[in-house]
Structures are given as C-alpha cells and as structure tokens.
XYZ file of C-alpha atoms in Angstrom:
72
model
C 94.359 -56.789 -14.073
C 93.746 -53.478 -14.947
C 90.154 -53.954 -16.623
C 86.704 -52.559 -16.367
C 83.247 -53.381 -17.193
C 81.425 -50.320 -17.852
C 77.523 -50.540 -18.127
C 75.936 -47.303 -19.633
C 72.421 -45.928 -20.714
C 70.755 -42.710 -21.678
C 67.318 -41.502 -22.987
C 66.875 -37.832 -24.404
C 65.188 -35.730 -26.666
C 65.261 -32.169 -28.684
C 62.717 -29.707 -28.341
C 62.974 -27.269 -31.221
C 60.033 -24.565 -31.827
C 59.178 -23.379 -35.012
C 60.972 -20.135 -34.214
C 64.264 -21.695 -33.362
C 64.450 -23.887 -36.652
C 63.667 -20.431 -38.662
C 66.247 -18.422 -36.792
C 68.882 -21.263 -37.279
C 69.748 -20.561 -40.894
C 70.472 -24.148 -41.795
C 68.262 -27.758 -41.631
C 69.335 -29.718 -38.488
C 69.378 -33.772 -38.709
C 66.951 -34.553 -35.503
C 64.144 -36.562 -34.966
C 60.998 -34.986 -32.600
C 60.878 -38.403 -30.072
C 62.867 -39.780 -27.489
C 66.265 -41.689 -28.541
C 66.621 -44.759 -25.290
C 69.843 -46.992 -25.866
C 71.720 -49.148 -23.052
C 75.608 -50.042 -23.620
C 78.542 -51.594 -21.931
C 81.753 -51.317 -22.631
C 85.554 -52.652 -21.482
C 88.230 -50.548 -20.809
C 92.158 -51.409 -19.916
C 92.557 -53.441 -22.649
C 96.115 -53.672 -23.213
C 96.567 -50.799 -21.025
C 95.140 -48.044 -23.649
C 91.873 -49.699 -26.018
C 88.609 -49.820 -25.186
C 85.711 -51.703 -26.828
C 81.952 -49.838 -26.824
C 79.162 -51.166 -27.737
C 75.574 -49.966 -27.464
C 72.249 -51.321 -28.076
C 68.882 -48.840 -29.168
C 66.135 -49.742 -27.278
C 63.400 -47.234 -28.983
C 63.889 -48.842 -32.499
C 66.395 -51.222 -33.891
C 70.230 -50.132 -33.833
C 73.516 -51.820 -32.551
C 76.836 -50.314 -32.374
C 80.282 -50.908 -31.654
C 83.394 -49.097 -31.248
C 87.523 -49.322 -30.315
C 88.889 -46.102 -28.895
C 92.771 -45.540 -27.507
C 92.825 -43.889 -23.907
C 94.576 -40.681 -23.924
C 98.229 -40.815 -23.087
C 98.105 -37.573 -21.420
C-alpha cells in the first residue's frame, strides 16, 4: 500500500566553552545536558503526507507533526 512505519530516536548534547560563547557575539538558546527523545512516524499517506510524532524521554515533551513529501 505504499506506507511506512518509521521508528526513530536520538540523544545529544552541546559543548560550548566559555571562550566560544564570548567569541559568538550573540546569546545562543541551549541547555548544558543531554536532550534523549524516541519517535515514530508514518509516511505514504495519501501518496505525499507524513505524520511525526516524538516523545522526550529526559524530561516531559510530546510532539507531533504533518509534512508533504517533496514532489521533486
């Protein structure tokens, strides 16, 4: 039928020294811990939408999303 169950995850982080925030010349938005989060997602929907969703696992969060496929 055209559809697929996608099942995603990722864990990072962002090392910034002291150095590299003063030479930025701006405030970043970032937090100093690791960011965990597991999602799945289906894709083929109607031939060109896909539905996201993904689930924080280091401290509460859910989120969902529709995207169109690229034509071409």
């Amino acid at each position: 039928k055209g559809i697929s169950l996608i099942v995603h995850g990722a864990s990072g982080r962002t090392w910034l020294t002291r150095a590299r925030l003063a030479s930025l010349g701006y405030t970043p938005s970032y937090t100093d811990r690791f960011h965990h989060e597991i999602g799945l997602s289906l894709s083929g929907l109607l031939d060109f939408f896909r539905i996201d969703t993904a689930e924080r696992l280091d401290r509460k969060g859910f989120y969902a999303g529709l995207s169109f496929a690229r034509v071409f």
